[in-house]
Amino acid sequence: MVTRVLVPSGVLGLGFDRAALARGVAERPDIIAIDGGSTDSGPFSLGAGQSKYSRAATKSEWRDLMAARAQAGVPLVIGSAGTCGADATVDWMFDITAEIAAETGERLRVARLYSGQPAARVADALQQGRLRPLTPAPEVTPEGVAAMTNIVALAGIEQVQAALGTGADIVICGRTTDTAIIAALPIARGEHAGAAWHGAKIAECGALCSTHPTTGVIMVAFDRDGFTVEPMAEAAACTPHSVSAHMLYENADPFILHEPGGHLDVTGARYHALDGRRVRVEGSAWVTAPYSVKLEGARVAGYQTTILAVLREPRYVAGARDWVTRLTAFLHDSIARKLGLGPDAYRIEFRLIGMDAALGPLERRAGDPAEVGVLGIVTAQSQAIAAEIGRLMNPFVLHYPLTEDEELPTFAFPYSPATTDRGALYEFALNHVMMLDDPMSAFRLTVTEVGNATGR
């Protein structure tokens, strides 16, 4: 048997080549699978339970994929819906799906796989020794778990297979591993487990494993011995180099990939070019282990206000680091005197854009910029305090002199008001796995008919 998985893109919202998608549908896939999430942009999405992607863009691309699903007559699966896979973003994706179904007149069976974890479950696992830290892992207490705004577990193939087993036309998953949505059906149909996990890893980001990553669409055909990967865009090609290199993507070990219930070992994998576009891979192995799922949790770490000024006068540009050091000391003193706040109540950070904003003291390349952006970031225990500090900083970020014996300068504010309240700041608070006796014991599955006025 051969199981063909069509992957339209590395993530919903990133875009894909419509002509390539049409070619993929014409190749008669058995399932269409796409990832919906990422932690690349940090903990905000998980902490707030919001998608980082535009709803309109998501709906536009999802409409095309739903049409492709209807044409192919196969299930459509999305993993880590709404960026973070929180229960709220699963429902956000479900609402989009229901809207499209109502607009197109389709009647669809939609399964929702929820990955959200009640704090009490995680705290119980901690007390029972079923919560195990990865490296590095923050210290975790029951009180700390209770303070997290969202906790999700990364589902593996077992949970996705359960959702597919409902006969749903569309499966909207909460947080899953990037590979699980691709590997689930091939393994359920008896294809080679090592090949299924390996091919899923290669295809997780769509055409990123090809010579034209932005085209998006990739097809992976799994069988009992291995897998074959082929890009659907005419201009793209897969090569042994482009395919094998993807094991290094978001993975510290190029040969081992850990997943729920075991790990993938590709030390014995062999990559062969079948022609100028397709690569065949055999020799991958799947090694089983006691079942565990990785947890992700986020909590509020304060509230922020930012301020941005631009230095252009050459002497200030050359002395920007000294100016910021001197200004910071002055602000700490002013905040203590005027607001009565000690240094433990807030944090001020300046980033010099154009000099070392990304790396700070680690930056090794010195240049001669025409101007320097000064981004001030205030973090405090409440938005009101952060905003008050930002307003106190405002006149000094605009006029503070480089030395005491000179006239007050005036810098540039690119917008008014110069301060911006950013709201809650979140931080990741878990880097652990939770041991499970039953893979479905930490997940929840519901099935709903949508479209044709059936409603939710």
Short mmCIF file of C-alpha atoms in Angstrom, two decimals:
data_model
loop_
_atom_site.label_atom_id
_atom_site.label_comp_id
_atom_site.label_asym_id
_atom_site.label_seq_id
_atom_site.Cartn_x
_atom_site.Cartn_y
_atom_site.Cartn_z
CA MET A 1 0.00 0.00 0.00
CA VAL A 2 1.08 3.59 -0.61
CA THR A 3 -0.20 6.50 1.50
CA ARG A 4 0.17 9.93 -0.05
CA VAL A 5 0.21 12.97 2.22
CA LEU A 6 -0.13 16.40 0.63
CA VAL A 7 1.43 19.22 2.67
CA PRO A 8 0.37 22.64 1.30
CA SER A 9 2.78 24.74 3.35
CA GLY A 10 4.91 24.83 6.47
CA VAL A 11 2.20 26.73 8.30
CA LEU A 12 -1.26 28.06 7.55
CA GLY A 13 -0.92 31.81 7.06
CA LEU A 14 2.45 31.63 5.30
CA GLY A 15 0.92 31.23 1.85
CA PHE A 16 1.41 28.61 -0.87
CA ASP A 17 1.49 28.20 -4.64
CA ARG A 18 -2.13 27.61 -5.77
CA ALA A 19 -1.05 25.95 -9.03
CA ALA A 20 1.21 23.58 -7.08
CA LEU A 21 -1.67 22.78 -4.73
CA ALA A 22 -3.83 21.92 -7.74
CA ARG A 23 -1.10 19.57 -9.02
CA GLY A 24 -1.00 17.95 -5.61
CA VAL A 25 -4.74 17.36 -5.60
CA ALA A 26 -4.48 15.85 -9.08
CA GLU A 27 -1.96 13.33 -7.69
CA ARG A 28 -4.81 11.87 -5.58
CA PRO A 29 -3.53 12.30 -2.01
CA ASP A 30 -4.97 10.25 0.86
CA ILE A 31 -4.93 13.20 3.26
CA ILE A 32 -4.06 16.90 3.29
CA ALA A 33 -2.12 17.98 6.38
CA ILE A 34 -0.83 21.40 7.41
CA ASP A 35 0.69 22.83 10.55
CA GLY A 36 -0.95 25.86 12.12
CA GLY A 37 1.51 26.81 14.78
CA SER A 38 4.90 27.75 16.02
CA THR A 39 6.65 29.00 19.11
CA ASP A 40 9.15 30.92 16.98
CA SER A 41 7.63 34.27 17.91
CA GLY A 42 7.78 33.63 21.64
CA PRO A 43 5.28 32.87 24.41
CA PHE A 44 2.64 35.56 23.77
CA SER A 45 0.29 33.48 21.64
CA LEU A 46 0.20 30.64 24.17
CA GLY A 47 0.01 32.96 27.15
CA ALA A 48 -2.86 34.97 25.71
CA GLY A 49 -4.51 32.08 23.85
CA GLN A 50 -4.54 34.08 20.60
CA SER A 51 -3.40 33.41 17.06
CA LYS A 52 -0.54 35.56 15.84
CA TYR A 53 -1.80 35.29 12.27
CA SER A 54 -4.40 37.45 10.56
CA ARG A 55 -7.89 35.97 10.73
CA ALA A 56 -8.63 37.19 7.21
CA ALA A 57 -5.45 35.64 5.79
CA THR A 58 -6.09 32.42 7.68
CA LYS A 59 -9.64 32.23 6.41
CA SER A 60 -8.56 32.93 2.81
CA GLU A 61 -5.98 30.13 2.80
CA TRP A 62 -8.22 27.74 4.75
CA ARG A 63 -11.01 28.30 2.22
CA ASP A 64 -8.64 27.16 -0.56
CA LEU A 65 -7.62 24.10 1.43
CA MET A 66 -11.22 23.21 2.20
CA ALA A 67 -11.96 23.42 -1.52
CA ALA A 68 -8.95 21.18 -2.24
CA ARG A 69 -10.22 18.72 0.38
CA ALA A 70 -13.63 18.64 -1.24
CA GLN A 71 -12.11 18.03 -4.66
CA ALA A 72 -9.79 15.29 -3.40
CA GLY A 73 -12.45 13.74 -1.17
CA VAL A 74 -9.98 13.17 1.68
CA PRO A 75 -9.58 14.41 5.26
CA LEU A 76 -8.02 17.82 5.90
CA VAL A 77 -6.01 18.10 9.13
CA ILE A 78 -4.45 21.11 10.82
CA GLY A 79 -2.10 20.79 13.78
CA SER A 80 -1.42 23.38 16.49
CA ALA A 81 -4.38 25.45 15.31
CA GLY A 82 -4.17 29.20 15.83
CA THR A 83 -0.40 29.22 16.38
CA CYS A 84 -0.27 27.83 19.91
CA GLY A 85 -2.89 25.06 19.90
CA ALA A 86 -4.67 26.35 23.00
CA ASP A 87 -8.29 25.34 23.40
CA ALA A 88 -9.37 28.92 22.57
CA THR A 89 -7.52 28.90 19.25
CA VAL A 90 -8.94 25.49 18.34
CA ASP A 91 -12.39 27.05 18.72
CA TRP A 92 -11.19 30.12 16.77
CA MET A 93 -10.23 27.82 13.89
CA PHE A 94 -13.49 25.92 14.22
CA ASP A 95 -15.48 29.17 13.91
CA ILE A 96 -13.58 30.02 10.72
CA THR A 97 -14.32 26.56 9.37
CA ALA A 98 -18.01 26.83 10.20
CA GLU A 99 -18.20 30.26 8.52
CA ILE A 100 -16.67 28.93 5.31
CA ALA A 101 -18.92 25.87 5.33
CA ALA A 102 -21.97 28.11 5.70
CA GLU A 103 -20.77 30.38 2.89
CA THR A 104 -20.01 27.53 0.49
CA GLY A 105 -23.04 25.44 1.39
CA GLU A 106 -20.98 22.43 2.44
CA ARG A 107 -22.05 20.07 5.18
CA LEU A 108 -19.00 18.83 7.04
CA ARG A 109 -18.09 16.63 9.93
CA VAL A 110 -15.45 18.45 11.99
CA ALA A 111 -13.42 16.88 14.79
CA ARG A 112 -11.73 19.05 17.40
CA LEU A 113 -8.80 17.62 19.32
CA TYR A 114 -8.14 19.68 22.45
CA SER A 115 -4.64 19.69 23.96
CA GLY A 116 -5.24 22.15 26.82
CA GLN A 117 -4.22 20.86 30.24
CA PRO A 118 -5.98 21.79 33.48
CA ALA A 119 -3.46 23.05 36.02
CA ALA A 120 -4.68 20.46 38.53
CA ARG A 121 -3.74 17.60 36.17
CA VAL A 122 -0.22 18.94 35.73
CA ALA A 123 0.15 19.60 39.46
CA ASP A 124 -0.97 16.03 40.19
CA ALA A 125 1.58 14.70 37.70
CA LEU A 126 4.25 16.78 39.45
CA GLN A 127 3.38 15.38 42.87
CA GLN A 128 3.20 11.80 41.55
CA GLY A 129 6.59 12.02 39.84
CA ARG A 130 5.09 11.80 36.36
CA LEU A 131 6.39 15.23 35.34
CA ARG A 132 9.99 15.03 34.19
CA PRO A 133 12.21 18.00 33.33
CA LEU A 134 14.06 18.44 30.07
CA THR A 135 17.29 20.44 29.82
CA PRO A 136 17.09 23.26 30.68
CA ALA A 137 13.85 23.30 32.69
CA PRO A 138 12.60 25.97 35.08
CA GLU A 139 11.70 25.03 38.64
CA VAL A 140 8.04 24.06 38.85
CA THR A 141 5.74 24.13 41.89
CA PRO A 142 1.98 23.48 42.20
CA GLU A 143 1.53 27.21 42.85
CA GLY A 144 3.54 28.06 39.75
CA VAL A 145 1.49 25.69 37.64
CA ALA A 146 -1.73 27.27 38.92
CA ALA A 147 -0.45 30.71 37.86
CA MET A 148 0.01 29.70 34.20
CA THR A 149 -2.57 31.13 31.83
CA ASN A 150 -2.39 28.26 29.33
CA ILE A 151 -0.80 24.82 29.38
CA VAL A 152 -0.87 22.52 26.35
CA ALA A 153 0.47 19.05 25.66
CA LEU A 154 1.93 18.16 22.26
CA ALA A 155 -0.18 15.38 20.79
CA GLY A 156 1.41 12.56 18.84
CA ILE A 157 0.04 10.20 16.22
CA GLU A 158 -2.23 8.34 18.66
CA GLN A 159 -4.43 11.35 19.33
CA VAL A 160 -4.52 12.41 15.67
CA GLN A 161 -5.41 8.85 14.67
CA ALA A 162 -8.27 8.92 17.18
CA ALA A 163 -9.56 12.11 15.57
CA LEU A 164 -9.25 10.64 12.07
CA GLY A 165 -11.03 7.54 13.35
CA THR A 166 -14.19 9.57 13.87
CA GLY A 167 -14.55 9.81 10.10
CA ALA A 168 -14.29 13.58 10.21
CA ASP A 169 -13.87 15.53 6.99
CA ILE A 170 -11.79 18.10 8.83
CA VAL A 171 -9.70 17.63 11.96
CA ILE A 172 -8.70 20.72 13.94
CA CYS A 173 -6.00 19.80 16.40
CA GLY A 174 -4.73 21.70 19.38
CA ARG A 175 -1.02 21.55 20.03
CA THR A 176 0.62 18.64 18.21
CA THR A 177 4.15 17.86 17.24
CA ASP A 178 4.85 19.17 13.75
CA THR A 179 5.27 15.61 12.48
CA ALA A 180 2.28 13.87 14.08
CA ILE A 181 -0.35 15.16 11.65
CA ILE A 182 1.68 13.80 8.70
CA ALA A 183 2.80 10.48 10.24
CA ALA A 184 -0.58 9.53 11.78
CA LEU A 185 -2.38 8.13 8.73
CA PRO A 186 0.57 6.27 7.14
CA ILE A 187 1.29 4.47 10.43
CA ALA A 188 -2.41 3.73 10.95
CA ARG A 189 -2.42 2.07 7.51
CA GLY A 190 0.62 -0.07 8.30
CA GLU A 191 3.33 1.82 6.44
CA HIS A 192 6.91 1.68 7.75
CA ALA A 193 6.96 3.51 11.10
CA GLY A 194 10.51 4.84 10.77
CA ALA A 195 9.79 6.07 7.25
CA ALA A 196 6.53 7.67 8.38
CA TRP A 197 8.17 9.68 11.15
CA HIS A 198 11.18 10.55 8.98
CA GLY A 199 9.08 11.60 5.99
CA ALA A 200 6.87 13.63 8.32
CA LYS A 201 9.90 15.45 9.67
CA ILE A 202 11.11 16.18 6.13
CA ALA A 203 7.69 17.49 5.04
CA GLU A 204 6.73 19.40 8.19
CA CYS A 205 7.66 22.74 6.61
CA GLY A 206 6.33 21.97 3.16
CA ALA A 207 8.70 22.86 0.33
CA LEU A 208 11.43 24.01 2.71
CA CYS A 209 13.04 20.63 1.93
CA SER A 210 13.22 21.60 -1.77
CA THR A 211 15.20 24.06 -3.85
CA HIS A 212 12.29 26.56 -3.85
CA PRO A 213 11.02 26.78 -0.25
CA THR A 214 8.50 29.57 -0.86
CA THR A 215 6.40 27.47 -3.24
CA GLY A 216 5.11 25.62 -0.20
CA VAL A 217 3.50 22.48 -1.55
CA ILE A 218 5.10 19.05 -1.12
CA MET A 219 3.88 15.46 -1.54
CA VAL A 220 5.22 12.53 0.46
CA ALA A 221 4.36 8.96 -0.55
CA PHE A 222 4.85 6.42 2.25
CA ASP A 223 5.00 2.63 1.86
CA ARG A 224 6.17 -0.47 3.74
CA ASP A 225 9.88 0.20 3.04
CA GLY A 226 10.41 3.97 2.93
CA PHE A 227 9.12 7.21 1.50
CA THR A 228 9.42 9.35 -1.62
CA VAL A 229 9.22 13.13 -1.44
CA GLU A 230 8.43 15.43 -4.36
CA PRO A 231 7.64 19.17 -4.59
CA MET A 232 4.48 20.07 -6.48
CA ALA A 233 5.76 23.37 -7.91
CA GLU A 234 7.24 22.99 -11.39
CA ALA A 235 10.22 25.19 -10.55
CA ALA A 236 11.12 23.27 -7.40
CA ALA A 237 13.15 20.10 -6.95
CA CYS A 238 14.03 17.82 -4.04
CA THR A 239 17.63 16.61 -3.89
CA PRO A 240 19.34 14.24 -1.43
CA HIS A 241 21.08 17.31 -0.02
CA SER A 242 17.91 19.42 0.42
CA VAL A 243 16.00 16.48 1.95
CA SER A 244 18.67 15.15 4.30
CA ALA A 245 19.53 18.66 5.51
CA HIS A 246 16.04 19.15 6.91
CA MET A 247 16.78 16.83 9.84
CA LEU A 248 18.85 19.73 11.16
CA TYR A 249 15.93 22.14 11.00
CA GLU A 250 14.74 22.99 14.52
CA ASN A 251 16.54 19.90 15.76
CA ALA A 252 19.84 19.86 17.63
CA ASP A 253 20.63 16.26 16.66
CA PRO A 254 20.68 15.52 12.89
CA PHE A 255 20.05 11.79 13.49
CA ILE A 256 17.62 11.56 16.44
CA LEU A 257 14.18 13.14 16.78
CA HIS A 258 12.15 12.62 19.96
CA GLU A 259 8.39 12.22 19.66
CA PRO A 260 5.60 10.97 21.95
CA GLY A 261 6.17 7.28 22.56
CA GLY A 262 9.69 7.00 21.22
CA HIS A 263 12.26 8.49 18.91
CA LEU A 264 13.24 8.48 15.24
CA ASP A 265 16.74 7.28 14.38
CA VAL A 266 17.98 8.12 10.86
CA THR A 267 21.60 7.05 11.24
CA GLY A 268 20.88 4.21 8.79
CA ALA A 269 18.84 6.28 6.33
CA ARG A 270 19.91 6.40 2.69
CA TYR A 271 18.84 9.12 0.28
CA HIS A 272 18.59 8.45 -3.48
CA ALA A 273 17.61 10.80 -6.30
CA LEU A 274 14.96 9.01 -8.38
CA ASP A 275 15.16 11.77 -10.98
CA GLY A 276 15.67 15.51 -11.06
CA ARG A 277 12.75 16.20 -8.70
CA ARG A 278 12.12 13.22 -6.42
CA VAL A 279 14.11 11.69 -3.57
CA ARG A 280 13.65 8.19 -2.16
CA VAL A 281 14.59 7.48 1.47
CA GLU A 282 14.89 4.09 3.20
CA GLY A 283 16.60 2.80 6.33
CA SER A 284 15.04 5.02 9.01
CA ALA A 285 14.10 3.39 12.32
CA TRP A 286 11.48 4.04 14.98
CA VAL A 287 12.45 3.17 18.56
CA THR A 288 9.61 2.89 21.08
CA ALA A 289 9.80 4.20 24.66
CA PRO A 290 7.44 4.73 27.63
CA TYR A 291 4.72 7.13 26.53
CA SER A 292 5.14 10.81 27.37
CA VAL A 293 4.01 14.11 25.91
CA LYS A 294 5.89 17.40 26.02
CA LEU A 295 4.19 20.25 27.85
CA GLU A 296 4.25 23.95 27.06
CA GLY A 297 3.06 26.51 29.57
CA ALA A 298 3.11 30.31 29.73
CA ARG A 299 2.49 32.81 32.49
CA VAL A 300 2.36 36.58 32.90
CA ALA A 301 5.82 37.99 33.62
CA GLY A 302 4.84 41.65 33.94
CA TYR A 303 3.43 44.46 31.85
CA GLN A 304 5.30 46.61 29.39
CA THR A 305 5.47 50.13 27.99
CA THR A 306 7.89 51.06 25.21
CA ILE A 307 9.29 54.33 23.92
CA LEU A 308 11.26 54.96 20.74
CA ALA A 309 13.54 57.84 19.82
CA VAL A 310 16.05 58.29 16.99
CA LEU A 311 19.51 59.86 17.35
CA ARG A 312 21.00 61.49 14.22
CA GLU A 313 23.53 64.06 15.41
CA PRO A 314 26.95 62.40 14.73
CA ARG A 315 28.32 63.00 18.22
CA TYR A 316 25.26 61.40 19.81
CA VAL A 317 25.33 58.52 17.35
CA ALA A 318 28.98 57.86 18.15
CA GLY A 319 28.30 58.13 21.89
CA ALA A 320 24.95 56.31 21.95
CA ARG A 321 26.07 53.61 24.38
CA ASP A 322 27.51 56.16 26.82
CA TRP A 323 24.37 58.29 26.44
CA VAL A 324 22.12 55.35 27.30
CA THR A 325 24.25 54.36 30.30
CA ARG A 326 24.14 57.88 31.66
CA LEU A 327 20.41 58.25 30.93
CA THR A 328 19.60 54.95 32.66
CA ALA A 329 21.30 55.99 35.88
CA PHE A 330 19.49 59.33 35.78
CA LEU A 331 16.12 57.61 35.25
CA HIS A 332 16.61 55.17 38.13
CA ASP A 333 17.28 58.10 40.43
CA SER A 334 14.26 60.04 39.09
CA ILE A 335 11.93 57.07 39.43
CA ALA A 336 13.01 56.52 43.03
CA ARG A 337 12.55 60.18 43.94
CA LYS A 338 9.35 60.91 42.02
CA LEU A 339 7.52 57.56 42.02
CA GLY A 340 8.97 55.99 45.15
CA LEU A 341 9.84 52.78 43.30
CA GLY A 342 12.93 50.72 43.99
CA PRO A 343 14.81 48.78 41.30
CA ASP A 344 13.00 45.54 42.23
CA ALA A 345 9.64 47.05 41.20
CA TYR A 346 10.45 47.55 37.52
CA ARG A 347 13.05 46.99 34.79
CA ILE A 348 14.32 49.44 32.16
CA GLU A 349 16.11 48.14 29.07
CA PHE A 350 17.42 50.09 26.08
CA ARG A 351 18.07 48.51 22.66
CA LEU A 352 20.23 50.50 20.22
CA ILE A 353 18.77 49.73 16.79
CA GLY A 354 21.48 49.95 14.14
CA MET A 355 24.29 49.20 16.59
CA ASP A 356 23.72 46.13 18.78
CA ALA A 357 19.96 45.80 19.29
CA ALA A 358 19.95 42.05 18.63
CA LEU A 359 23.13 40.91 20.41
CA GLY A 360 23.94 43.68 22.89
CA PRO A 361 27.47 43.28 24.32
CA LEU A 362 27.98 40.15 22.18
CA GLU A 363 27.87 42.20 18.93
CA ARG A 364 31.28 42.10 17.23
CA ARG A 365 30.63 44.16 14.11
CA ALA A 366 31.12 47.89 14.59
CA GLY A 367 29.89 50.30 11.97
CA ASP A 368 29.32 53.98 11.33
CA PRO A 369 25.51 54.35 11.26
CA ALA A 370 23.89 57.58 10.09
CA GLU A 371 21.30 57.27 12.86
CA VAL A 372 20.52 55.04 15.82
CA GLY A 373 17.10 54.02 17.06
CA VAL A 374 16.80 53.96 20.83
CA LEU A 375 14.09 51.57 21.96
CA GLY A 376 13.28 51.84 25.65
CA ILE A 377 11.41 48.91 27.22
CA VAL A 378 9.83 49.25 30.67
CA THR A 379 8.59 46.15 32.49
CA ALA A 380 6.64 46.44 35.75
CA GLN A 381 4.15 44.51 37.85
CA SER A 382 1.20 46.44 36.44
CA GLN A 383 0.43 48.28 33.22
CA ALA A 384 -0.31 51.44 35.21
CA ILE A 385 3.17 51.47 36.75
CA ALA A 386 4.86 50.69 33.43
CA ALA A 387 2.91 53.48 31.72
CA GLU A 388 3.74 55.95 34.50
CA ILE A 389 7.45 55.17 34.18
CA GLY A 390 7.21 55.52 30.40
CA ARG A 391 5.66 58.98 30.74
CA LEU A 392 8.34 59.98 33.25
CA MET A 393 11.01 58.86 30.76
CA ASN A 394 9.43 60.70 27.83
CA PRO A 395 11.01 64.18 28.16
CA PHE A 396 14.45 62.77 28.91
CA VAL A 397 14.48 60.30 26.03
CA LEU A 398 13.69 63.35 23.88
CA HIS A 399 16.13 65.89 25.40
CA TYR A 400 18.73 64.30 27.70
CA PRO A 401 22.26 65.65 26.96
CA LEU A 402 25.35 63.56 26.39
CA THR A 403 27.33 65.61 28.93
CA GLU A 404 26.35 67.98 31.70
CA ASP A 405 27.95 71.12 30.20
CA GLU A 406 25.98 71.41 26.98
CA GLU A 407 22.62 72.67 25.79
CA LEU A 408 19.65 70.32 25.77
CA PRO A 409 19.43 68.41 22.50
CA THR A 410 16.22 67.35 20.73
CA PHE A 411 15.92 63.91 19.22
CA ALA A 412 13.25 62.47 16.93
CA PHE A 413 10.11 60.65 18.05
CA PRO A 414 8.76 58.67 15.06
CA TYR A 415 5.21 58.74 16.43
CA SER A 416 3.07 60.53 18.99
CA PRO A 417 2.45 59.73 21.77
CA ALA A 418 5.97 58.42 22.03
CA THR A 419 5.06 55.72 24.54
CA THR A 420 3.11 52.56 23.74
CA ASP A 421 1.49 50.33 26.34
CA ARG A 422 2.05 46.73 25.25
CA GLY A 423 -0.06 44.97 27.87
CA ALA A 424 0.93 41.69 29.47
CA LEU A 425 4.36 40.19 28.93
CA TYR A 426 4.42 36.38 28.95
CA GLU A 427 7.19 33.87 29.52
CA PHE A 428 7.46 30.14 28.91
CA ALA A 429 7.30 28.35 32.26
CA LEU A 430 7.58 24.65 31.41
CA ASN A 431 10.12 22.50 29.63
CA HIS A 432 8.89 19.11 30.83
CA VAL A 433 7.33 15.88 29.63
CA MET A 434 4.32 14.26 31.30
CA MET A 435 4.17 10.47 31.47
CA LEU A 436 0.84 8.96 30.34
CA ASP A 437 -0.51 5.41 30.66
CA ASP A 438 -3.18 6.15 28.04
CA PRO A 439 -2.29 8.61 25.22
CA MET A 440 -5.86 9.97 25.16
CA SER A 441 -6.06 10.52 28.93
CA ALA A 442 -4.76 14.09 28.61
CA PHE A 443 -6.69 15.02 25.46
CA ARG A 444 -10.30 15.70 24.59
CA LEU A 445 -12.09 15.00 21.32
CA THR A 446 -15.41 16.38 20.06
CA VAL A 447 -17.14 15.97 16.69
CA THR A 448 -19.59 18.48 15.24
CA GLU A 449 -21.57 18.81 12.01
CA VAL A 450 -21.29 22.26 10.39
CA GLY A 451 -22.71 23.92 7.30
CA ASN A 452 -26.12 23.74 5.64
CA ALA A 453 -27.64 25.54 8.65
CA THR A 454 -26.90 22.65 11.01
CA GLY A 455 -24.91 25.05 13.22
CA ARG A 456 -22.69 24.12 16.16
#
